[in-house]
Amino acid sequence: MGKFDECQVSSGDVRRVRDQIMHQLSGGFANFGHSKQLKEKFNELYMLFEHTVNDKEGHSALLIGPRSTGKTTIINKALEELESKYSGQFLTIRLNATIHSDDGIALREIARQLDEEVKRINAFQVELEYQLDNTNFEQRSINDTFANILLSLDNNMHSEQDEASTTISIIFVIEEFEKFTNNNKQTLLYNLFDLSQSSSTAVCVLGVSTKVTTRELLERRVRSRFSQRIITTSKSSSLEEFWTDAKLGLLFDESLFNSLDNAEYGKLWNSYFEFLFNECAQVTNFRKLVFQNYYTVKNIKDFYNSCMFAVSQIHSSAPFPSDMVFSKYLNSQLSNCVQGIVRSLSTSELLLTIAAARWVEKYELQAINFNLAYAEYKSMMKNYNLNTTSGSTGLDSKMISNFRINHKLFSSKILRTCWESLYKLGLLLDSGGITTNNEGHIITNANLNKNLIIEENKMVQLDITLDEISTFMDDHNAFKRLTKL
Amino acid sequence: MVLSENQTNALKTSILCRDTEIDLLNAFVSENAEVSAPAIVVHGYKSNGKTFIVNRFLETLGVKKTVIKCDECITRKILLQRCLRGIASDTGIPNAIQSINDTGRLKQGSLGESLYSFLTTLDSFFKENNYKDRHVLVLDRFDQCIESTDEIYGGFIRLQEQTKIRNLSIIFITSSDDPKEIITTSVPHIYFRSYEEHEVIQILQMNRLCSFGDPEFDDNPASEEFWMRYAKMIVDLYFVYTGSDMNLLINICFKLWDRFVEKVIDRTYDLTEFVRVYRHNSSLLEDENIINNSRVKTVGDFEVDKSAGSAGVDDLPVHSKYVLIASYLASFNSQKDDMHNFSKIKAVKYKKRATTSAKRSHLTKGDIDSRLLSPNYFDLERLLAILSVIYRTNATSLNTMDTEEILNFHDDPAIREEKKEIERTKFTLSRNTDLYSQIATLFSLGLISKSASSDILGARVRWRCNVSWTKIQSIAKDLQFPIIDYLQKE
């Protein structure tokens, strides 16, 4: 650790480094240019866009990959680069199916963004044929809006012959693409793909999705208009690869060294993580973190989340994040939500849960109501109180028999409240609400935890078994033996 | 800038047992939008200080914040509208609400119709006013909005991705697991674990919630000690019930305080004699009603209510009581056991007994006491049939042996007996009393309910008993009716 301890750093430098690194960690994939895999995908994507913008070709493609593999980052970067090179020659329309939930809304959004972009480009005094009598694309009626868009894209065809250089390409970026395939006609996708093939305006449609089956979800008519080009991003296939990619977000860019008072600090900073990962003699928390992430989720964003805390802690007297704090975020996380719920239960609620689980175990039925659980609770506690006293036999019995430790039996009125809070916490689910269909997908039509009043005899399902309760309970908990029938 | 060390330490001394959580908040949320996460989720079960700490933290940070209490919103639209108006008014821009209303109406027809219109309105509002201040939107109890918010969860998280707003970040405060929409989005989470018992005591002791309302006591240093012991006592007594739920504990503290210190205020006991005050109040503290939040009053809960009684059941006419009992039997017995329960034919009984006597190792559905389950619907005809059986065999007017009759030595006692027997077997209640109007009365009293079909004359209307076991038991006792014999049993 010698060289890292000796480094003298001004507080301004520390702040600059911290802000920069925190920015990298909280945003997308910083410095991804150094990642071989992403760079390749980026080039492919950039070429696609460039063909659309520069050569006025229509294109369509799907960008598929798991979450947090840098899909949006490379799109943003590609668009940024295009903007600097071909400013004013293209428009970007971005849609996100989680926000633009149906075709109508998506269409309005397209119109709105077109209006905005056209205004923006007009400001650059680029001549445009788009403006139809100075009206906006967006109209009151959705049909008018759509007709407007299609018409103006077609109109462009005529103007093109005169001055080809001023025509403007349009890039559609559609995130969560698979959600647009849900409606059976897929009108929007059909029209967009159709535009990308037939319209004289160069249109590029890029669908972004996490589902590998996205192409198969397209309807036949739509699929035939799609270029079949698929770009995939994937998670790292080896630990080394994962580490080289993950490291990038933590590194301080070399071009920024000059902004520091002490450029040496920047260099040391960059070597510090390599040191923590490889060179340090003992096993570091940081290395554990990388390993754990790689072997469980392989999610670089999650990894960054756990690093943010450590990086935020640096200050001028300790300019490098201490290895100790790297595990803090992950340790404070809840690994299992049912466990978290059980931990948060009060004793009376826990006993009621145990009683319910015992009943379910005894009768091998799935559904239970409060009355049954309470009846089981009563008999369980009666037994428990008997056993606690009779358990002490022999010599002690005379001494202890004076102290009869009885656990209080709550009345049903009190436990009703507990039952309600179990329901609200989500330990009890509406009966019949969760089923699996024949493909094995889980269907929930239960309006979970929304029903604020739960009747005494309403049948519900318990989301935990007796065995699970017993594993979640501490060994010294006196009630643990109740979890054995 | 994130909080300085002094500020965090000050926060940590005023808020106990939450050091890690404050540190994590400090790491993810800061004054500079560039370096803080666009959205974070604060979660933890039950009330354990999530909202309080987030609010205190943001106050210390000194950024503009908008807190929306989502559980007060009935629909998503109201939630989104509140967010828009809240953000607008918290920006400090003059006429902001007017401006955001206009933007919303102009563009979308109405404010916050969908997440899409929410985002565009917000985006254009920020742009028009050139609003660049750091702003944090706190969506408190986001999962408890009455309409499901799972669908807009993902959209909120992508707010910065989809719009040009960079200075607004969102803190979700939830008390349940993440819905599947956001589970893969890698949003930073801060988990608030539940407090341990000693932590709860510490926290309550530090915050003096109640005062004597009398400077003589309140200024006395002994009052501090008194509160400490009071808080400890409350936790010791009720922790079994409340767990780490701070809200419940604080409520109990308030609820008991006035009655607990009565004797101190009228100077019967001194401030220092906590144990004597405690002994004096022991009956008060053991009362279960302290922790019973049910608004349903039952007999004996309060002196005043005694006269009212259990309204409407005890003073019913005898026939109505029989109808009620019959409806209870019809609801809680299964129809296929009717022969066994109500018929005189012995063969059925023996047959039944033969099948049930076979030993089974495992408990089954049949072993469940039907009284604990919800009442089943039955046909009106079944009710009438059961009613005539139980009335005939149990009604006092029909079954009393007429002593005078025996003394009158008739010539043909056998024939008379036979006649009587025939009369008994042919007996139905409906001939004598207007049963239907009685059933209608019971229905209007809410003691019997019917299935949701609105057409009363429809053939498929089915009925159900609405009365609890305890109530039925008292009615049966009143009529000396052995109801337990009729309930199916093994």
PDB file of N, CA and C in Angstrom, chain A residues 366-432:
ATOM      1  N   GLN A 366     -53.940 -25.468   0.586  1.00  0.00           N
ATOM      2  CA  GLN A 366     -53.199 -24.242   0.302  1.00  0.00           C
ATOM      3  C   GLN A 366     -53.828 -23.025   0.945  1.00  0.00           C
ATOM      4  N   ALA A 367     -55.139 -23.007   1.016  1.00  0.00           N
ATOM      5  CA  ALA A 367     -55.802 -21.796   1.465  1.00  0.00           C
ATOM      6  C   ALA A 367     -56.114 -21.871   2.954  1.00  0.00           C
ATOM      7  N   ILE A 368     -56.075 -20.729   3.596  1.00  0.00           N
ATOM      8  CA  ILE A 368     -56.332 -20.678   5.034  1.00  0.00           C
ATOM      9  C   ILE A 368     -57.027 -19.362   5.341  1.00  0.00           C
ATOM     10  N   ASN A 369     -57.835 -19.347   6.381  1.00  0.00           N
ATOM     11  CA  ASN A 369     -58.398 -18.057   6.783  1.00  0.00           C
ATOM     12  C   ASN A 369     -58.034 -17.771   8.238  1.00  0.00           C
ATOM     13  N   PHE A 370     -58.436 -16.594   8.689  1.00  0.00           N
ATOM     14  CA  PHE A 370     -58.003 -16.173  10.021  1.00  0.00           C
ATOM     15  C   PHE A 370     -58.543 -17.086  11.115  1.00  0.00           C
ATOM     16  N   ASN A 371     -59.802 -17.497  10.986  1.00  0.00           N
ATOM     17  CA  ASN A 371     -60.401 -18.339  12.017  1.00  0.00           C
ATOM     18  C   ASN A 371     -59.598 -19.617  12.233  1.00  0.00           C
ATOM     19  N   LEU A 372     -59.211 -20.238  11.115  1.00  0.00           N
ATOM     20  CA  LEU A 372     -58.453 -21.484  11.215  1.00  0.00           C
ATOM     21  C   LEU A 372     -57.085 -21.228  11.835  1.00  0.00           C
ATOM     22  N   ALA A 373     -56.458 -20.152  11.392  1.00  0.00           N
ATOM     23  CA  ALA A 373     -55.139 -19.837  11.925  1.00  0.00           C
ATOM     24  C   ALA A 373     -55.224 -19.545  13.418  1.00  0.00           C
ATOM     25  N   TYR A 374     -56.287 -18.862  13.809  1.00  0.00           N
ATOM     26  CA  TYR A 374     -56.406 -18.518  15.218  1.00  0.00           C
ATOM     27  C   TYR A 374     -56.688 -19.762  16.070  1.00  0.00           C
ATOM     28  N   ALA A 375     -57.505 -20.662  15.550  1.00  0.00           N
ATOM     29  CA  ALA A 375     -57.766 -21.898  16.287  1.00  0.00           C
ATOM     30  C   ALA A 375     -56.465 -22.683  16.484  1.00  0.00           C
ATOM     31  N   GLU A 376     -55.663 -22.732  15.434  1.00  0.00           N
ATOM     32  CA  GLU A 376     -54.383 -23.421  15.524  1.00  0.00           C
ATOM     33  C   GLU A 376     -53.453 -22.701  16.509  1.00  0.00           C
ATOM     34  N   TYR A 377     -53.506 -21.375  16.457  1.00  0.00           N
ATOM     35  CA  TYR A 377     -52.675 -20.569  17.369  1.00  0.00           C
ATOM     36  C   TYR A 377     -53.024 -20.881  18.822  1.00  0.00           C
ATOM     37  N   LYS A 378     -54.326 -20.989  19.081  1.00  0.00           N
ATOM     38  CA  LYS A 378     -54.743 -21.237  20.472  1.00  0.00           C
ATOM     39  C   LYS A 378     -54.218 -22.588  20.960  1.00  0.00           C
ATOM     40  N   SER A 379     -54.416 -23.605  20.129  1.00  0.00           N
ATOM     41  CA  SER A 379     -53.981 -24.934  20.590  1.00  0.00           C
ATOM     42  C   SER A 379     -52.462 -25.004  20.662  1.00  0.00           C
ATOM     43  N   MET A 380     -51.809 -24.316  19.742  1.00  0.00           N
ATOM     44  CA  MET A 380     -50.347 -24.313  19.743  1.00  0.00           C
ATOM     45  C   MET A 380     -49.805 -23.659  21.003  1.00  0.00           C
ATOM     46  N   MET A 381     -50.370 -22.521  21.369  1.00  0.00           N
ATOM     47  CA  MET A 381     -49.865 -21.811  22.536  1.00  0.00           C
ATOM     48  C   MET A 381     -50.198 -22.556  23.828  1.00  0.00           C
ATOM     49  N   LYS A 382     -51.328 -23.247  23.813  1.00  0.00           N
ATOM     50  CA  LYS A 382     -51.694 -24.019  24.991  1.00  0.00           C
ATOM     51  C   LYS A 382     -50.650 -25.103  25.230  1.00  0.00           C
ATOM     52  N   ASN A 383     -50.316 -25.800  24.152  1.00  0.00           N
ATOM     53  CA  ASN A 383     -49.287 -26.824  24.241  1.00  0.00           C
ATOM     54  C   ASN A 383     -47.955 -26.255  24.672  1.00  0.00           C
ATOM     55  N   TYR A 384     -47.653 -25.112  24.103  1.00  0.00           N
ATOM     56  CA  TYR A 384     -46.365 -24.486  24.360  1.00  0.00           C
ATOM     57  C   TYR A 384     -46.238 -24.136  25.832  1.00  0.00           C
ATOM     58  N   ASN A 385     -47.304 -23.543  26.376  1.00  0.00           N
ATOM     59  CA  ASN A 385     -47.255 -23.155  27.780  1.00  0.00           C
ATOM     60  C   ASN A 385     -47.175 -24.367  28.696  1.00  0.00           C
ATOM     61  N   LEU A 386     -47.839 -25.446  28.303  1.00  0.00           N
ATOM     62  CA  LEU A 386     -47.757 -26.680  29.092  1.00  0.00           C
ATOM     63  C   LEU A 386     -46.334 -27.211  29.090  1.00  0.00           C
ATOM     64  N   ASN A 387     -45.747 -27.238  27.900  1.00  0.00           N
ATOM     65  CA  ASN A 387     -44.435 -27.850  27.769  1.00  0.00           C
ATOM     66  C   ASN A 387     -43.341 -27.063  28.447  1.00  0.00           C
ATOM     67  N   THR A 388     -43.467 -25.732  28.432  1.00  0.00           N
ATOM     68  CA  THR A 388     -42.405 -24.947  29.038  1.00  0.00           C
ATOM     69  C   THR A 388     -42.300 -25.254  30.526  1.00  0.00           C
ATOM     70  N   THR A 389     -43.420 -25.583  31.152  1.00  0.00           N
ATOM     71  CA  THR A 389     -43.332 -25.866  32.579  1.00  0.00           C
ATOM     72  C   THR A 389     -42.968 -27.320  32.838  1.00  0.00           C
ATOM     73  N   SER A 390     -43.569 -28.213  32.057  1.00  0.00           N
ATOM     74  CA  SER A 390     -43.290 -29.617  32.316  1.00  0.00           C
ATOM     75  C   SER A 390     -41.899 -30.015  31.852  1.00  0.00           C
ATOM     76  N   GLY A 391     -41.308 -29.188  31.008  1.00  0.00           N
ATOM     77  CA  GLY A 391     -39.987 -29.515  30.482  1.00  0.00           C
ATOM     78  C   GLY A 391     -38.929 -29.590  31.570  1.00  0.00           C
ATOM     79  N   SER A 392     -39.106 -28.816  32.608  1.00  0.00           N
ATOM     80  CA  SER A 392     -38.096 -28.816  33.659  1.00  0.00           C
ATOM     81  C   SER A 392     -38.412 -29.914  34.666  1.00  0.00           C
ATOM     82  N   THR A 393     -37.733 -31.007  34.528  1.00  0.00           N
ATOM     83  CA  THR A 393     -37.976 -32.112  35.455  1.00  0.00           C
ATOM     84  C   THR A 393     -36.797 -32.254  36.413  1.00  0.00           C
ATOM     85  N   GLY A 394     -36.940 -33.176  37.316  1.00  0.00           N
ATOM     86  CA  GLY A 394     -35.817 -33.468  38.204  1.00  0.00           C
ATOM     87  C   GLY A 394     -35.628 -32.415  39.275  1.00  0.00           C
ATOM     88  N   LEU A 395     -34.386 -32.126  39.532  1.00  0.00           N
ATOM     89  CA  LEU A 395     -34.043 -31.280  40.662  1.00  0.00           C
ATOM     90  C   LEU A 395     -34.620 -29.881  40.561  1.00  0.00           C
ATOM     91  N   ASP A 396     -34.522 -29.351  39.327  1.00  0.00           N
ATOM     92  CA  ASP A 396     -34.932 -27.958  39.181  1.00  0.00           C
ATOM     93  C   ASP A 396     -36.429 -27.767  39.388  1.00  0.00           C
ATOM     94  N   SER A 397     -37.169 -28.863  39.156  1.00  0.00           N
ATOM     95  CA  SER A 397     -38.609 -28.688  39.028  1.00  0.00           C
ATOM     96  C   SER A 397     -39.218 -27.991  40.225  1.00  0.00           C
ATOM     97  N   LYS A 398     -38.715 -28.275  41.381  1.00  0.00           N
ATOM     98  CA  LYS A 398     -39.323 -27.667  42.567  1.00  0.00           C
ATOM     99  C   LYS A 398     -39.078 -26.163  42.589  1.00  0.00           C
ATOM    100  N   MET A 399     -37.864 -25.821  42.178  1.00  0.00           N
ATOM    101  CA  MET A 399     -37.563 -24.397  42.181  1.00  0.00           C
ATOM    102  C   MET A 399     -38.349 -23.667  41.098  1.00  0.00           C
ATOM    103  N   ILE A 400     -38.387 -24.313  39.954  1.00  0.00           N
ATOM    104  CA  ILE A 400     -38.955 -23.588  38.814  1.00  0.00           C
ATOM    105  C   ILE A 400     -40.468 -23.600  38.827  1.00  0.00           C
ATOM    106  N   SER A 401     -41.040 -24.618  39.460  1.00  0.00           N
ATOM    107  CA  SER A 401     -42.491 -24.729  39.380  1.00  0.00           C
ATOM    108  C   SER A 401     -43.188 -23.500  39.945  1.00  0.00           C
ATOM    109  N   ASN A 402     -42.457 -22.741  40.736  1.00  0.00           N
ATOM    110  CA  ASN A 402     -43.077 -21.526  41.248  1.00  0.00           C
ATOM    111  C   ASN A 402     -43.211 -20.456  40.171  1.00  0.00           C
ATOM    112  N   PHE A 403     -42.253 -20.479  39.245  1.00  0.00           N
ATOM    113  CA  PHE A 403     -42.347 -19.490  38.171  1.00  0.00           C
ATOM    114  C   PHE A 403     -42.980 -20.157  36.963  1.00  0.00           C
ATOM    115  N   ARG A 404     -44.221 -20.017  36.863  1.00  0.00           N
ATOM    116  CA  ARG A 404     -44.868 -20.537  35.654  1.00  0.00           C
ATOM    117  C   ARG A 404     -44.810 -19.457  34.596  1.00  0.00           C
ATOM    118  N   ILE A 405     -43.956 -19.706  33.602  1.00  0.00           N
ATOM    119  CA  ILE A 405     -43.836 -18.685  32.567  1.00  0.00           C
ATOM    120  C   ILE A 405     -44.849 -18.990  31.477  1.00  0.00           C
ATOM    121  N   ASN A 406     -45.885 -18.236  31.502  1.00  0.00           N
ATOM    122  CA  ASN A 406     -46.884 -18.436  30.470  1.00  0.00           C
ATOM    123  C   ASN A 406     -46.772 -17.345  29.429  1.00  0.00           C
ATOM    124  N   HIS A 407     -46.737 -17.785  28.184  1.00  0.00           N
ATOM    125  CA  HIS A 407     -46.775 -16.763  27.162  1.00  0.00           C
ATOM    126  C   HIS A 407     -48.204 -16.325  26.992  1.00  0.00           C
ATOM    127  N   LYS A 408     -48.356 -15.022  26.895  1.00  0.00           N
ATOM    128  CA  LYS A 408     -49.705 -14.482  26.862  1.00  0.00           C
ATOM    129  C   LYS A 408     -50.438 -14.916  25.595  1.00  0.00           C
ATOM    130  N   LEU A 409     -51.667 -15.288  25.769  1.00  0.00           N
ATOM    131  CA  LEU A 409     -52.501 -15.655  24.631  1.00  0.00           C
ATOM    132  C   LEU A 409     -53.299 -14.420  24.228  1.00  0.00           C
ATOM    133  N   PHE A 410     -53.043 -13.950  23.031  1.00  0.00           N
ATOM    134  CA  PHE A 410     -53.760 -12.756  22.606  1.00  0.00           C
ATOM    135  C   PHE A 410     -55.177 -13.107  22.185  1.00  0.00           C
ATOM    136  N   SER A 411     -56.062 -12.153  22.361  1.00  0.00           N
ATOM    137  CA  SER A 411     -57.438 -12.401  21.937  1.00  0.00           C
ATOM    138  C   SER A 411     -57.528 -12.284  20.424  1.00  0.00           C
ATOM    139  N   SER A 412     -58.613 -12.821  19.899  1.00  0.00           N
ATOM    140  CA  SER A 412     -58.706 -12.857  18.437  1.00  0.00           C
ATOM    141  C   SER A 412     -58.811 -11.449  17.862  1.00  0.00           C
ATOM    142  N   LYS A 413     -59.323 -10.532  18.665  1.00  0.00           N
ATOM    143  CA  LYS A 413     -59.458  -9.163  18.167  1.00  0.00           C
ATOM    144  C   LYS A 413     -58.095  -8.557  17.870  1.00  0.00           C
ATOM    145  N   ILE A 414     -57.158  -8.820  18.782  1.00  0.00           N
ATOM    146  CA  ILE A 414     -55.811  -8.266  18.612  1.00  0.00           C
ATOM    147  C   ILE A 414     -55.134  -8.923  17.415  1.00  0.00           C
ATOM    148  N   LEU A 415     -55.280 -10.235  17.348  1.00  0.00           N
ATOM    149  CA  LEU A 415     -54.577 -10.926  16.272  1.00  0.00           C
ATOM    150  C   LEU A 415     -55.193 -10.642  14.907  1.00  0.00           C
ATOM    151  N   ARG A 416     -56.442 -10.224  14.897  1.00  0.00           N
ATOM    152  CA  ARG A 416     -57.028  -9.796  13.628  1.00  0.00           C
ATOM    153  C   ARG A 416     -56.167  -8.699  13.004  1.00  0.00           C
ATOM    154  N   THR A 417     -55.761  -7.752  13.827  1.00  0.00           N
ATOM    155  CA  THR A 417     -54.922  -6.662  13.338  1.00  0.00           C
ATOM    156  C   THR A 417     -53.610  -7.204  12.796  1.00  0.00           C
ATOM    157  N   CYS A 418     -53.059  -8.203  13.524  1.00  0.00           N
ATOM    158  CA  CYS A 418     -51.809  -8.805  13.065  1.00  0.00           C
ATOM    159  C   CYS A 418     -52.011  -9.480  11.713  1.00  0.00           C
ATOM    160  N   TRP A 419     -53.146 -10.173  11.595  1.00  0.00           N
ATOM    161  CA  TRP A 419     -53.456 -10.860  10.339  1.00  0.00           C
ATOM    162  C   TRP A 419     -53.508  -9.851   9.190  1.00  0.00           C
ATOM    163  N   GLU A 420     -54.133  -8.706   9.471  1.00  0.00           N
ATOM    164  CA  GLU A 420     -54.208  -7.662   8.459  1.00  0.00           C
ATOM    165  C   GLU A 420     -52.824  -7.158   8.082  1.00  0.00           C
ATOM    166  N   SER A 421     -51.974  -7.021   9.085  1.00  0.00           N
ATOM    167  CA  SER A 421     -50.661  -6.482   8.740  1.00  0.00           C
ATOM    168  C   SER A 421     -49.827  -7.520   7.984  1.00  0.00           C
ATOM    169  N   LEU A 422     -50.059  -8.799   8.272  1.00  0.00           N
ATOM    170  CA  LEU A 422     -49.404  -9.843   7.468  1.00  0.00           C
ATOM    171  C   LEU A 422     -49.846  -9.754   6.015  1.00  0.00           C
ATOM    172  N   TYR A 423     -51.129  -9.480   5.857  1.00  0.00           N
ATOM    173  CA  TYR A 423     -51.682  -9.367   4.508  1.00  0.00           C
ATOM    174  C   TYR A 423     -51.068  -8.174   3.785  1.00  0.00           C
ATOM    175  N   LYS A 424     -50.949  -7.080   4.520  1.00  0.00           N
ATOM    176  CA  LYS A 424     -50.394  -5.877   3.914  1.00  0.00           C
ATOM    177  C   LYS A 424     -48.923  -6.049   3.582  1.00  0.00           C
ATOM    178  N   LEU A 425     -48.221  -6.787   4.411  1.00  0.00           N
ATOM    179  CA  LEU A 425     -46.796  -6.996   4.146  1.00  0.00           C
ATOM    180  C   LEU A 425     -46.574  -7.906   2.948  1.00  0.00           C
ATOM    181  N   GLY A 426     -47.616  -8.648   2.572  1.00  0.00           N
ATOM    182  CA  GLY A 426     -47.456  -9.506   1.408  1.00  0.00           C
ATOM    183  C   GLY A 426     -47.137 -10.948   1.756  1.00  0.00           C
ATOM    184  N   LEU A 427     -47.215 -11.315   3.033  1.00  0.00           N
ATOM    185  CA  LEU A 427     -47.014 -12.718   3.392  1.00  0.00           C
ATOM    186  C   LEU A 427     -48.238 -13.545   3.035  1.00  0.00           C
ATOM    187  N   LEU A 428     -49.372 -12.903   3.030  1.00  0.00           N
ATOM    188  CA  LEU A 428     -50.607 -13.588   2.654  1.00  0.00           C
ATOM    189  C   LEU A 428     -51.040 -13.077   1.298  1.00  0.00           C
ATOM    190  N   LEU A 429     -51.352 -13.991   0.415  1.00  0.00           N
ATOM    191  CA  LEU A 429     -51.764 -13.595  -0.921  1.00  0.00           C
ATOM    192  C   LEU A 429     -53.201 -14.007  -1.124  1.00  0.00           C
ATOM    193  N   ASP A 430     -53.876 -13.278  -1.983  1.00  0.00           N
ATOM    194  CA  ASP A 430     -55.253 -13.643  -2.275  1.00  0.00           C
ATOM    195  C   ASP A 430     -55.296 -15.052  -2.820  1.00  0.00           C
ATOM    196  N   SER A 431     -56.199 -15.841  -2.300  1.00  0.00           N
ATOM    197  CA  SER A 431     -56.270 -17.228  -2.719  1.00  0.00           C
ATOM    198  C   SER A 431     -56.722 -17.321  -4.162  1.00  0.00           C
ATOM    199  N   GLY A 432     -56.081 -18.213  -4.889  1.00  0.00           N
ATOM    200  CA  GLY A 432     -56.454 -18.380  -6.288  1.00  0.00           C
ATOM    201  C   GLY A 432     -55.957 -17.259  -7.164  1.00  0.00           C
TER     202      GLY A 432
END
